[in-house]
Coordinates of C-alpha atoms in Angstrom, one line a residue:
M1 CA 0.0 0.0 0.0
P2 CA 1.1 3.6 -0.4
D3 CA 3.1 5.0 2.4
G4 CA 2.3 8.6 1.9
S5 CA 5.6 9.7 0.7
D6 CA 6.1 12.0 -2.3
T7 CA 8.3 9.5 -4.1
P8 CA 6.8 7.6 -7.1
R9 CA 6.4 3.9 -6.3
Q10 CA 6.2 0.8 -8.5
H11 CA 4.7 -2.6 -7.9
D12 CA 5.8 -5.6 -9.9
T13 CA 2.9 -7.9 -10.4
H14 CA 5.2 -10.8 -11.2
S15 CA 7.3 -10.6 -8.0
D16 CA 4.5 -9.2 -5.9
T17 CA 6.9 -6.8 -4.2
W18 CA 7.1 -3.0 -4.1
T19 CA 10.3 -1.5 -5.4
M20 CA 11.4 2.1 -4.9
D21 CA 13.7 4.3 -7.0
R22 CA 14.3 1.6 -9.5
T23 CA 16.0 2.7 -12.7
K24 CA 14.2 2.4 -15.9
T25 CA 16.2 -0.8 -16.8
D26 CA 14.9 -2.5 -13.6
L27 CA 11.3 -2.5 -15.0
P28 CA 9.9 -4.8 -17.5
S29 CA 9.1 -3.5 -20.9
G30 CA 5.6 -1.9 -21.0
F31 CA 5.5 -1.3 -17.3
P32 CA 3.1 1.7 -16.5
R33 CA 4.8 5.0 -16.1
I34 CA 3.2 8.3 -15.1
T35 CA 4.0 10.9 -17.6
S36 CA 1.9 13.9 -16.3
W37 CA 2.0 14.7 -12.6
P38 CA -0.4 16.7 -10.5
A39 CA 0.9 19.9 -8.8
Q40 CA 2.3 19.3 -5.3
L41 CA 0.4 22.1 -3.5
P42 CA -2.5 23.3 -5.6
V43 CA -4.9 25.9 -4.1
V44 CA -8.5 26.4 -5.3
E45 CA -11.1 29.0 -4.1
K46 CA -14.3 27.6 -2.6
G47 CA -17.0 27.3 -5.3
R48 CA -14.5 27.3 -8.2
T49 CA -13.4 24.4 -10.5
H50 CA -9.9 22.7 -10.2
L51 CA -8.1 20.1 -12.4
L52 CA -5.6 17.6 -10.9
E53 CA -3.6 16.5 -13.9
C54 CA -2.4 12.9 -14.5
G55 CA -1.3 10.9 -17.5
A56 CA 0.4 7.6 -17.9
S57 CA 1.9 5.3 -20.6
G58 CA 2.5 1.6 -20.8
I59 CA 1.7 -1.6 -22.8
P60 CA -1.0 -2.5 -22.4
E61 CA -2.3 1.0 -21.9
P62 CA -2.7 1.5 -18.1
S63 CA -5.9 2.5 -16.4
I64 CA -5.9 5.6 -14.1
S65 CA -7.7 5.9 -10.7
W66 CA -7.4 8.4 -7.8
I67 CA -7.0 8.1 -4.1
R68 CA -7.4 10.8 -1.4
D69 CA -6.1 10.4 2.0
M70 CA -5.4 6.7 1.3
V71 CA -9.0 6.2 0.3
P72 CA -10.2 5.7 -3.4
V73 CA -12.0 8.8 -4.7
N74 CA -15.8 8.2 -5.1
L75 CA -16.4 9.2 -8.8
S76 CA -20.1 8.7 -8.3
N77 CA -20.1 12.3 -6.7
P78 CA -21.4 14.5 -9.5
R79 CA -18.7 17.1 -8.6
Y80 CA -15.9 14.7 -9.4
Q81 CA -15.2 13.8 -13.0
Q82 CA -12.1 12.0 -14.5
I83 CA -11.4 13.5 -17.9
A84 CA -8.7 13.6 -20.5
S85 CA -7.5 17.2 -20.6
D86 CA -5.0 16.4 -23.5
S87 CA -3.3 13.4 -25.0
K88 CA -0.7 13.5 -22.2
S89 CA -3.2 13.8 -19.3
K90 CA -5.9 11.3 -20.1
G91 CA -6.7 10.5 -16.4
S92 CA -7.0 14.0 -14.9
L93 CA -9.5 14.6 -12.0
Q94 CA -11.8 17.6 -12.3
I95 CA -13.4 18.9 -9.1
T96 CA -16.3 21.5 -9.7
N97 CA -17.9 23.8 -7.2
S98 CA -15.1 23.1 -4.7
E99 CA -16.1 22.6 -1.0
E100 CA -13.9 22.5 2.1
E101 CA -14.4 18.7 2.3
D102 CA -12.5 18.4 -1.0
Q103 CA -9.2 19.2 0.8
G104 CA -6.7 16.3 1.2
K105 CA -3.8 14.4 -0.3
Y106 CA -4.5 13.2 -3.7
E107 CA -2.5 10.5 -5.7
C108 CA -2.8 9.3 -9.2
V109 CA -2.7 5.5 -9.7
A110 CA -1.7 4.0 -13.1
E111 CA -2.1 0.2 -13.5
N112 CA -1.8 -2.5 -16.2
S113 CA -1.1 -6.2 -16.2
L114 CA 2.6 -5.6 -15.5
G115 CA 2.2 -3.5 -12.5
I116 CA 1.2 -0.2 -10.8
E117 CA 2.8 3.2 -10.5
I118 CA 1.5 5.8 -8.0
S119 CA 2.2 9.6 -8.6
N120 CA 3.6 11.9 -6.1
V121 CA 1.2 13.3 -3.4
S122 CA -0.7 16.4 -4.5
T123 CA -2.0 18.2 -1.4
L124 CA -5.1 20.2 -2.4
H125 CA -6.1 23.2 -0.2
V126 CA -9.6 24.8 -0.6
R127 CA -9.4 28.5 0.2
V128 CA -12.6 29.9 1.7
R129 CA -13.2 33.6 1.3
R130 CA -14.2 35.1 4.7
V131 CA -15.7 38.5 4.4
P132 CA -17.7 39.9 7.4
P133 CA -21.2 41.3 6.7
Y134 CA -21.3 44.8 5.2
F135 CA -24.1 47.0 3.7
S136 CA -23.9 47.6 0.0
M137 CA -26.8 50.1 0.0
P138 CA -26.6 52.4 3.1
L139 CA -30.0 53.5 4.4
Q140 CA -31.2 57.1 4.5
S141 CA -30.8 58.5 8.0
I142 CA -34.5 59.7 8.0
Y143 CA -37.6 59.2 6.0
E144 CA -40.4 61.8 6.4
V145 CA -43.9 60.6 5.6
K146 CA -47.5 61.8 6.0
P147 CA -49.9 60.2 8.4
G148 CA -51.5 57.1 6.9
S149 CA -49.1 56.8 4.0
S150 CA -47.0 53.7 3.0
L151 CA -43.3 53.3 2.6
N152 CA -40.9 50.5 1.4
I153 CA -37.3 50.5 2.6
T154 CA -34.8 48.1 1.0
C155 CA -31.7 46.8 2.9
V156 CA -29.0 45.1 0.9
A157 CA -26.0 43.5 2.5
G158 CA -22.9 41.5 1.3
G159 CA -20.3 39.2 2.8
S160 CA -18.9 35.7 2.5
P161 CA -20.7 33.8 3.5
M162 CA -23.7 35.9 2.5
P163 CA -25.4 37.2 5.7
Y164 CA -29.0 36.9 6.8
V165 CA -30.9 40.2 6.8
K166 CA -33.6 41.1 9.2
W167 CA -35.5 44.3 10.4
R168 CA -36.1 45.5 13.9
K169 CA -38.5 48.2 15.1
G170 CA -36.9 49.7 18.2
L171 CA -35.8 46.5 20.1
E172 CA -38.5 44.3 18.6
D173 CA -37.6 41.8 15.8
L174 CA -40.1 42.0 13.0
E175 CA -39.5 38.6 11.5
P176 CA -38.9 35.1 12.9
E177 CA -35.3 33.9 12.8
H178 CA -36.1 30.7 10.9
S179 CA -37.4 32.5 7.8
L180 CA -34.9 35.3 7.3
P181 CA -33.9 36.2 3.7
I182 CA -30.3 36.3 2.6
G183 CA -28.6 39.3 1.3
R184 CA -31.7 41.5 0.8
N185 CA -34.8 42.4 2.8
I186 CA -37.5 44.9 2.1
L187 CA -39.4 46.5 5.0
V188 CA -43.0 47.3 4.0
L189 CA -44.8 49.9 6.1
E190 CA -48.5 50.7 5.5
D191 CA -50.8 53.2 7.2
I192 CA -48.0 54.7 9.1
Q193 CA -49.3 56.6 12.2
E194 CA -46.3 57.0 14.5
S195 CA -42.6 57.9 14.2
A196 CA -40.1 55.1 15.0
N197 CA -36.5 53.8 14.6
Y198 CA -36.1 50.9 12.2
T199 CA -32.8 48.9 12.2
C200 CA -31.5 46.6 9.5
V201 CA -29.3 43.8 10.9
A202 CA -27.0 41.7 8.7
S203 CA -25.4 38.7 10.4
S204 CA -23.3 35.7 9.6
K205 CA -20.9 33.5 11.5
L206 CA -18.2 36.1 10.9
G207 CA -20.1 38.9 12.7
Q208 CA -23.0 41.3 12.7
V209 CA -23.6 44.8 11.4
E210 CA -26.5 47.2 11.9
N211 CA -27.9 50.3 10.1
T212 CA -30.6 52.4 11.6
T213 CA -33.0 54.8 10.0
F214 CA -35.7 57.0 11.5
V215 CA -39.2 57.1 9.9
R216 CA -40.8 60.4 11.0
V217 CA -44.5 61.0 10.6
E218 CA -45.0 64.6 9.9
E219 CA -47.4 65.8 12.5
L220 CA -50.8 67.2 11.6
P221 CA -51.7 70.7 13.0
Y222 CA -52.9 71.0 16.5
A223 CA -56.6 71.5 17.2
P224 CA -57.5 75.2 17.6
S225 CA -58.7 76.2 21.2
N226 CA -60.6 78.8 23.0
V227 CA -63.3 79.1 20.3
R228 CA -65.6 82.1 21.0
I229 CA -68.8 83.3 19.4
S230 CA -70.0 86.9 19.6
E231 CA -72.0 89.5 17.6
I232 CA -75.0 87.1 17.3
T233 CA -77.7 88.1 14.8
A234 CA -80.6 86.2 13.2
N235 CA -78.4 85.2 10.2
S236 CA -74.8 85.6 11.3
V237 CA -72.3 85.1 14.1
H238 CA -68.7 86.2 14.6
I239 CA -66.3 83.4 15.6
S240 CA -62.7 83.7 16.9
W241 CA -60.3 81.2 18.1
H242 CA -56.6 80.6 19.3
Y243 CA -53.9 78.4 17.8
D244 CA -50.9 77.1 19.7
G245 CA -49.1 75.3 16.8
P246 CA -45.4 75.7 16.1
P247 CA -44.7 79.2 14.9
S248 CA -42.8 77.9 11.8
E249 CA -45.8 76.0 10.6
A250 CA -47.8 77.6 7.9
V251 CA -51.5 76.8 8.4
E252 CA -55.0 77.9 7.2
F253 CA -58.2 77.4 9.0
V254 CA -61.5 75.8 8.2
I255 CA -64.8 76.5 10.0
Q256 CA -67.3 73.6 10.0
Y257 CA -70.9 74.2 11.1
K258 CA -74.4 72.8 11.0
P259 CA -77.7 73.0 12.8
K260 CA -77.4 70.9 15.9
L261 CA -80.1 68.5 15.1
A262 CA -79.0 68.0 11.4
P263 CA -77.0 64.9 10.4
A264 CA -73.2 65.2 10.3
S265 CA -73.2 64.9 6.5
D266 CA -75.1 68.2 6.3
H267 CA -72.3 70.3 7.7
L268 CA -71.0 73.3 5.7
E269 CA -67.5 74.7 5.5
V270 CA -65.7 78.0 5.2
V271 CA -62.2 77.2 3.9
G272 CA -58.9 79.0 3.3
L273 CA -59.0 81.4 6.3
K274 CA -55.8 83.1 7.1
T275 CA -57.0 84.9 10.2
N276 CA -58.1 83.7 13.7
Y277 CA -61.5 85.2 13.3
Y278 CA -64.5 85.2 10.8
T279 CA -68.1 86.2 10.5
V280 CA -70.3 83.3 9.3
Q281 CA -73.4 84.5 7.4
G282 CA -76.4 82.9 5.8
L283 CA -77.6 81.1 9.0
Y284 CA -81.2 80.3 9.8
P285 CA -82.8 82.5 12.4
F286 CA -83.5 81.2 15.9
T287 CA -81.6 78.0 15.2
E288 CA -79.1 76.2 17.4
Y289 CA -75.9 75.6 15.6
E290 CA -72.7 73.8 16.4
F291 CA -69.3 75.1 15.2
Y292 CA -65.9 73.5 14.9
V293 CA -62.5 75.0 13.8
V294 CA -59.9 72.9 12.0
A295 CA -56.3 73.9 11.3
V296 CA -54.9 72.8 7.9
S297 CA -51.1 72.6 6.9
A298 CA -49.4 71.1 3.9
I299 CA -49.6 67.7 5.5
G300 CA -53.4 67.8 5.8
R301 CA -56.2 68.6 8.2
G302 CA -55.6 68.3 12.0
L303 CA -58.2 67.5 14.7
A304 CA -61.2 69.7 15.0
S305 CA -61.7 71.9 18.1
T306 CA -64.3 71.0 20.6
A307 CA -67.8 71.8 19.6
T308 CA -69.2 75.3 20.4
F309 CA -72.9 75.8 20.4
V310 CA -74.9 79.0 19.8
T311 CA -78.5 79.9 18.9
T312 CA -79.0 82.6 16.3
G313 CA -81.3 85.5 17.0
E314 CA -84.9 85.9 15.9
T315 CA -85.9 87.5 12.6
A316 CA -87.0 91.1 12.7
D317 CA -89.6 91.3 9.9
P318 CA -90.4 94.9 8.8
T319 CA -94.1 94.0 8.1
Y320 CA -94.8 92.9 11.6
G321 CA -92.0 94.5 13.5
G322 CA -90.7 91.1 14.9
P323 CA -89.9 87.5 14.2
K324 CA -91.8 85.3 11.8
P325 CA -91.5 81.6 11.3
G326 CA -89.4 80.7 8.2
T327 CA -91.1 77.4 7.3
A328 CA -94.5 75.9 7.7
P329 CA -95.6 73.2 10.1
K330 CA -94.9 69.8 8.6
N331 CA -96.4 66.4 8.3
V332 CA -100.0 67.6 8.7
Q333 CA -102.4 64.7 9.2
V334 CA -106.2 64.8 9.3
R335 CA -108.8 62.1 10.0
P336 CA -112.5 62.2 10.6
L337 CA -113.7 61.2 14.0
S338 CA -117.4 61.3 12.9
S339 CA -119.4 62.9 10.1
T340 CA -119.1 66.3 11.8
T341 CA -115.7 66.2 13.6
M342 CA -112.1 65.8 12.5
L343 CA -108.8 65.5 14.3
I344 CA -105.8 67.4 13.0
Q345 CA -102.1 66.7 14.0
W346 CA -98.8 68.4 12.8
E347 CA -95.2 68.8 13.7
E348 CA -93.2 72.0 14.4
P349 CA -91.6 73.9 11.6
D350 CA -88.0 73.1 10.8
T351 CA -87.1 76.8 10.8
P352 CA -89.2 78.5 13.4
N353 CA -87.1 81.8 13.3
G354 CA -88.2 82.5 16.8
Q355 CA -90.2 81.2 19.7
V356 CA -93.5 79.7 18.3
I357 CA -96.3 80.8 20.7
G358 CA -99.2 79.0 18.9
Y359 CA -100.7 77.8 15.6
K360 CA -103.7 78.7 13.5
V361 CA -105.6 75.9 11.7
F362 CA -107.5 77.0 8.6
Y363 CA -110.2 74.9 7.0
T364 CA -112.7 75.3 4.2
T365 CA -114.9 73.5 1.7
N366 CA -113.9 75.9 -1.1
P367 CA -110.1 76.0 -1.3
G368 CA -110.3 78.5 -4.2
L369 CA -111.2 81.2 -1.7
A370 CA -108.5 83.6 -0.3
I371 CA -107.1 82.3 3.0
A372 CA -108.7 85.2 4.8
S373 CA -112.1 83.8 3.9
W374 CA -111.4 80.4 5.4
D375 CA -112.7 79.3 8.8
S376 CA -109.9 79.1 11.4
Q377 CA -109.1 77.9 14.9
V378 CA -106.3 79.1 17.2
V379 CA -104.3 76.4 19.0
D380 CA -102.0 77.4 22.0
H381 CA -98.9 75.3 22.9
N382 CA -100.2 72.1 21.3
L383 CA -99.6 70.1 18.1
L384 CA -103.2 68.7 17.6
T385 CA -106.7 69.9 17.8
T386 CA -110.2 68.8 16.8
I387 CA -112.8 70.7 14.8
S388 CA -116.5 70.1 15.2
D389 CA -119.8 71.2 13.7
L390 CA -118.7 70.3 10.2
T391 CA -121.0 69.5 7.3
P392 CA -121.3 65.6 6.9
H393 CA -120.0 63.9 3.8
T394 CA -118.1 66.9 2.7
I395 CA -114.5 67.3 1.6
Y396 CA -112.6 69.9 3.7
T397 CA -109.2 71.4 2.9
I398 CA -106.9 72.1 5.9
R399 CA -103.8 74.2 6.3
V400 CA -101.8 75.0 9.4
Q401 CA -99.7 78.1 10.2
A402 CA -97.2 78.8 13.0
E403 CA -97.1 82.1 14.9
T404 CA -94.7 84.1 17.0
S405 CA -95.7 86.9 19.3
V406 CA -95.7 89.4 16.4
G407 CA -96.1 87.5 13.1
S408 CA -97.3 84.5 11.2
G409 CA -95.3 82.0 9.1
P410 CA -96.1 80.4 5.8
L411 CA -99.0 78.0 5.4
S412 CA -98.5 74.2 5.3
V413 CA -99.3 72.2 2.2
P414 CA -103.1 71.7 1.8
V415 CA -104.5 68.4 3.1
Q416 CA -108.0 67.2 2.4
V417 CA -110.3 65.0 4.4
K418 CA -113.9 63.8 3.9
T419 CA -116.2 64.1 6.9
Q420 CA -117.6 60.7 6.7
H421 CA -116.9 58.1 9.4
G422 CA -115.0 55.0 8.1
V423 CA -113.7 56.5 4.9
P424 CA -109.9 56.7 4.6
S425 CA -107.9 59.8 4.8
Q426 CA -106.0 60.9 1.7
P427 CA -102.9 58.8 0.7
T428 CA -99.5 60.5 1.3
G429 CA -96.4 61.1 -0.8
L430 CA -97.8 60.7 -4.2
R431 CA -95.0 61.1 -6.7
A432 CA -93.7 60.0 -10.1
I433 CA -90.6 57.8 -9.8
D434 CA -90.1 57.1 -13.5
V435 CA -91.4 58.9 -16.6
S436 CA -91.2 57.8 -20.2
A437 CA -92.8 59.2 -23.4
T438 CA -96.0 57.2 -22.9
S439 CA -96.1 56.1 -19.3
V440 CA -95.6 57.3 -15.7
S441 CA -94.6 55.1 -12.7
L442 CA -96.4 56.3 -9.6
E443 CA -95.6 55.6 -6.0
W444 CA -97.5 56.6 -2.7
A445 CA -98.0 55.7 0.9
R446 CA -101.2 54.3 2.4
P447 CA -103.3 56.8 4.4
H448 CA -102.3 57.5 8.0
H449 CA -105.8 56.7 9.0
T450 CA -107.8 54.2 7.1
G451 CA -111.0 54.0 9.1
E452 CA -111.8 50.6 7.7
N453 CA -109.7 48.6 5.3
V454 CA -108.9 50.2 2.0
N455 CA -110.6 48.3 -0.9
S456 CA -109.1 50.2 -3.7
Y457 CA -107.4 53.4 -4.8
E458 CA -109.1 55.8 -7.2
L459 CA -106.6 57.4 -9.7
Y460 CA -107.5 60.6 -11.6
W461 CA -105.6 62.4 -14.3
N462 CA -106.0 64.9 -17.0
D463 CA -103.8 66.4 -19.6
T464 CA -103.4 70.0 -20.6
F465 CA -103.7 69.4 -24.3
T466 CA -107.0 67.5 -24.7
K467 CA -108.5 69.0 -21.5
E468 CA -109.9 65.6 -20.8
K469 CA -110.2 64.0 -17.3
H470 CA -109.7 60.3 -16.7
H471 CA -110.4 57.9 -13.9
R472 CA -109.3 54.4 -13.0
S473 CA -109.9 52.2 -10.0
L474 CA -106.7 50.4 -8.8
P475 CA -106.2 47.3 -6.7
V476 CA -104.8 47.8 -3.2
S477 CA -101.1 48.6 -3.8
E478 CA -98.7 51.5 -3.4
T479 CA -97.4 51.6 -6.9
Y480 CA -98.9 51.8 -10.4
V481 CA -97.7 52.3 -13.9
L482 CA -100.0 54.6 -15.9
N483 CA -99.7 53.7 -19.6
G484 CA -101.2 55.0 -22.9
L485 CA -100.2 58.7 -22.4
Q486 CA -99.2 61.2 -25.0
P487 CA -95.5 62.2 -25.4
N488 CA -94.4 65.6 -24.2
T489 CA -97.7 66.3 -22.5
L490 CA -98.3 67.9 -19.1
Y491 CA -100.6 65.8 -17.0
Y492 CA -102.1 66.4 -13.6
I493 CA -102.5 63.3 -11.4
W494 CA -104.3 62.8 -8.1
L495 CA -105.3 59.9 -6.0
A496 CA -107.9 58.9 -3.3
A497 CA -108.3 55.8 -1.1
K498 CA -111.7 54.0 -1.0
S499 CA -113.2 51.7 1.7
K500 CA -116.6 50.1 1.6
R501 CA -117.9 53.3 3.4
G502 CA -116.9 55.4 0.5
E503 CA -114.0 57.3 -1.1
G504 CA -111.9 59.6 1.0
A505 CA -110.3 62.9 0.1
T506 CA -107.9 63.1 -2.8
T507 CA -104.2 64.1 -2.7
P508 CA -103.3 67.5 -4.2
P509 CA -102.7 67.1 -8.0
I510 CA -99.1 66.6 -9.0
P511 CA -97.9 67.8 -12.4
V512 CA -96.0 65.3 -14.5
R513 CA -94.8 65.9 -18.1
T514 CA -94.1 62.8 -20.2
D515 CA -90.9 62.6 -22.2
Q516 CA -90.4 63.7 -25.7
Y517 CA -90.7 61.1 -28.6
V518 CA -90.0 61.1 -32.3
P519 CA -92.6 62.8 -34.4
T520 CA -95.3 60.5 -35.7
A521 CA -96.2 62.6 -38.7
P522 CA -94.0 64.1 -41.5
P523 CA -93.6 67.7 -42.4
Q524 CA -96.8 69.0 -44.1
N525 CA -97.5 70.8 -47.4
V526 CA -94.1 70.1 -49.0
R527 CA -93.6 72.1 -52.2
A528 CA -90.8 73.5 -54.3
E529 CA -90.2 76.1 -57.1
P530 CA -87.2 76.7 -59.2
E531 CA -85.4 80.0 -58.8
D532 CA -83.0 79.7 -61.7
S533 CA -81.1 77.0 -63.7
S534 CA -79.1 75.9 -60.7
S535 CA -81.3 76.4 -57.6
V536 CA -84.6 75.4 -56.1
R537 CA -86.5 76.8 -53.1
V538 CA -88.2 74.1 -50.9
M539 CA -91.0 75.1 -48.5
W540 CA -93.0 73.1 -46.0
S541 CA -95.0 73.3 -42.7
A542 CA -94.2 71.6 -39.4
P543 CA -95.9 68.3 -38.5
P544 CA -99.3 68.8 -36.7
V545 CA -98.8 69.9 -33.1
D546 CA -100.4 66.7 -31.7
K547 CA -98.0 64.6 -33.8
Q548 CA -94.8 66.5 -33.0
N549 CA -94.3 64.6 -29.6
G550 CA -91.7 67.2 -28.5
H551 CA -89.7 70.2 -29.7
I552 CA -88.7 69.9 -33.4
S553 CA -85.0 70.1 -33.2
H554 CA -84.1 69.5 -36.8
Y555 CA -85.3 68.7 -40.4
K556 CA -83.6 66.4 -42.9
L557 CA -84.0 67.3 -46.5
Y558 CA -83.3 64.8 -49.2
Y559 CA -82.9 65.4 -52.9
V560 CA -81.8 63.3 -55.9
E561 CA -82.1 63.4 -59.6
A562 CA -85.4 61.9 -60.6
S563 CA -83.8 59.2 -62.8
R564 CA -81.7 57.8 -59.9
P565 CA -82.8 55.6 -56.9
D566 CA -83.6 57.0 -53.4
K567 CA -80.4 55.5 -51.9
E568 CA -78.3 58.0 -53.9
A569 CA -80.1 61.0 -52.4
I570 CA -78.2 63.7 -50.8
E571 CA -79.1 64.5 -47.1
M572 CA -79.2 68.0 -45.8
M573 CA -79.4 68.5 -42.0
L574 CA -81.3 71.6 -41.1
K575 CA -81.4 72.8 -37.6
S576 CA -84.6 74.1 -36.3
P577 CA -85.7 76.9 -36.1
L578 CA -84.3 77.8 -39.4
Q579 CA -83.3 81.4 -40.1
D580 CA -85.9 81.7 -42.8
G581 CA -88.6 79.6 -41.2
T582 CA -89.6 76.3 -42.8
E583 CA -88.0 76.8 -46.2
F584 CA -84.6 76.2 -47.7
K585 CA -82.8 77.0 -51.0
L586 CA -81.1 74.1 -52.7
E587 CA -78.1 75.4 -54.9
E588 CA -75.5 74.0 -57.2
L589 CA -78.1 71.9 -59.1
K590 CA -77.9 70.8 -62.7
K591 CA -79.7 73.0 -65.2
W592 CA -83.0 71.8 -66.8
T593 CA -82.9 68.6 -64.6
Q594 CA -85.8 67.0 -62.7
Y595 CA -85.2 66.3 -59.0
R596 CA -87.1 64.3 -56.4
I597 CA -87.4 65.9 -53.0
W598 CA -88.7 64.8 -49.5
L599 CA -88.3 65.7 -45.8
L600 CA -88.6 64.4 -42.4
A601 CA -88.7 66.1 -38.9
G602 CA -86.9 65.1 -35.7
T603 CA -86.7 65.7 -32.0
V604 CA -83.8 65.1 -29.7
V605 CA -85.1 61.5 -29.4
G606 CA -84.9 60.7 -33.2
D607 CA -86.4 61.2 -36.6
G608 CA -90.0 60.9 -37.6
P609 CA -91.5 59.5 -40.8
P610 CA -90.6 61.0 -44.2
S611 CA -93.0 63.0 -46.4
E612 CA -94.2 62.0 -49.7
S613 CA -91.6 63.0 -52.4
I614 CA -92.3 65.8 -54.9
T615 CA -90.6 66.5 -58.2
V616 CA -89.3 69.8 -59.6
R617 CA -87.2 70.7 -62.6
T618 CA -84.6 73.4 -62.7
Q619 CA -84.8 76.2 -65.3
E620 CA -83.0 76.5 -68.6
D621 CA -80.7 79.4 -69.0
G622 CA -82.7 82.5 -69.7
T623 CA -86.1 80.8 -69.1
F624 CA -88.5 81.5 -66.3
H625 CA -91.0 78.6 -66.3
W626 CA -91.0 76.0 -63.5
T627 CA -92.6 72.8 -62.8
C628 CA -93.6 71.2 -59.4
V629 CA -95.1 67.8 -59.6
S630 CA -96.7 66.1 -56.5
P631 CA -97.7 62.4 -56.8
S632 CA -101.4 62.0 -57.3

């Protein structure tokens, strides 16, 4: 066996003894001889490829194998490959992607039937680069962000071996140790609300380095304080405040306000204020408001101040010398208690403009009279009343008015009721929810007081064109589609509920105009006359009014030589109204040529039907006769 020395050794297979330093004449002819030797102290960098050379001669040609540290090299390892680098080194050993485990003493063994020769020892050293971790992309020392924004920070580190990279917020690790990336780590921050230090840590078995950056959230302005309101009138207040923010911070101010009882979405704003005071105008009289002041910087809006409440003054009306309610009592409801008595209820006005001291209830059987001619009843400090001694089976109209100490407000919307026990009160909220050219979709709510069960609804309508009144009984429902209407026509629609005791009072009529449609008739009385050898004047009348179905927005005039088909006709778009009324001059025509002409009218919806065509011939040069032919 090899003894580990660097001297080549031979083994005679016939004498079965090892011989050393034999001369060439001591060996039998054809004995294997190593002709290409591996380097004695080769060095390879870890991860690189190295070739240990070895070649041999002999007869028969010797085979070559390798041993490392007295053990045969395992050529089944895919990183080891025995190759012929050239004709002299046919048994070289190539080691790819070198590892530290590849270090050792390598010997080349040449063997044939006459014996074995072993090369000198080649001691391979695998050099491992050892570079402590370092940052190849230094971090910014500070990142400034707006509140709620996002930020990505990339940390890149190098070294050999490559280091693991992690992020830390303050003293807290942001990732588990078992899943750290190598060489690069991206810190993803979303909805940032606070300032903090973030540290990137790169570590390997050779050491650890850290790089810290500060993410600073730019602060929003402080909330204004000491909000005060003065100079209060019925429609305006003066508001002032104090701001304690940093003196270097450039801010503007926003005033937010709304009636106290209104939803938050109804607030109004005054923006872009440079001063610490402002007079807010356009307020409702005798209304409690809440005010807020907000400071605004380049970063955004800060917190609002605490709410400040104030009630505006009463209105001084020149007619009465004092306050008047600004809006009428709302949600007036009426129901018959008997054939001679009715109960009336309502709610306070949204804008009283002062202290309401009472209400006046007006009622009449003839709503066409002036309000001064209606019967009335005064109600003090209450939101309901009864009225007796009424005429049985009669429809009454009721309106309610709020009063201050020196004036009366507007009247409520008229409400009708029939003095008949058991009949329903009028339906509420009748409205059109969808309108087309020939139909209206209606919606309403059932009467507040039905007396007995509603058996049907009675629908009435008329139009302002035919002056006709229509009536239809409807099944019990709260929606209905009224079809068969005329386009572009104003209708008045009203509704009543009916029980087995009779029909109640109707709702006030609501106006509904149907949509426009295309004309259903062509232009009328189309005629033409030649003016010279190259022009023709065409005249016509608009479609009948009841067939126009909207505003005539344009006419289309077609003309073509009489010998050619209609599809070759030239179209002229004429906007309506025309400068010269319903006539147009066709020019640049051929002389002494017969033309066929027709028209159609259109609305914004589309075109109507075409008229019958007429024929006309241009003049000859110097002649004055003309021909206009209309089909019989």
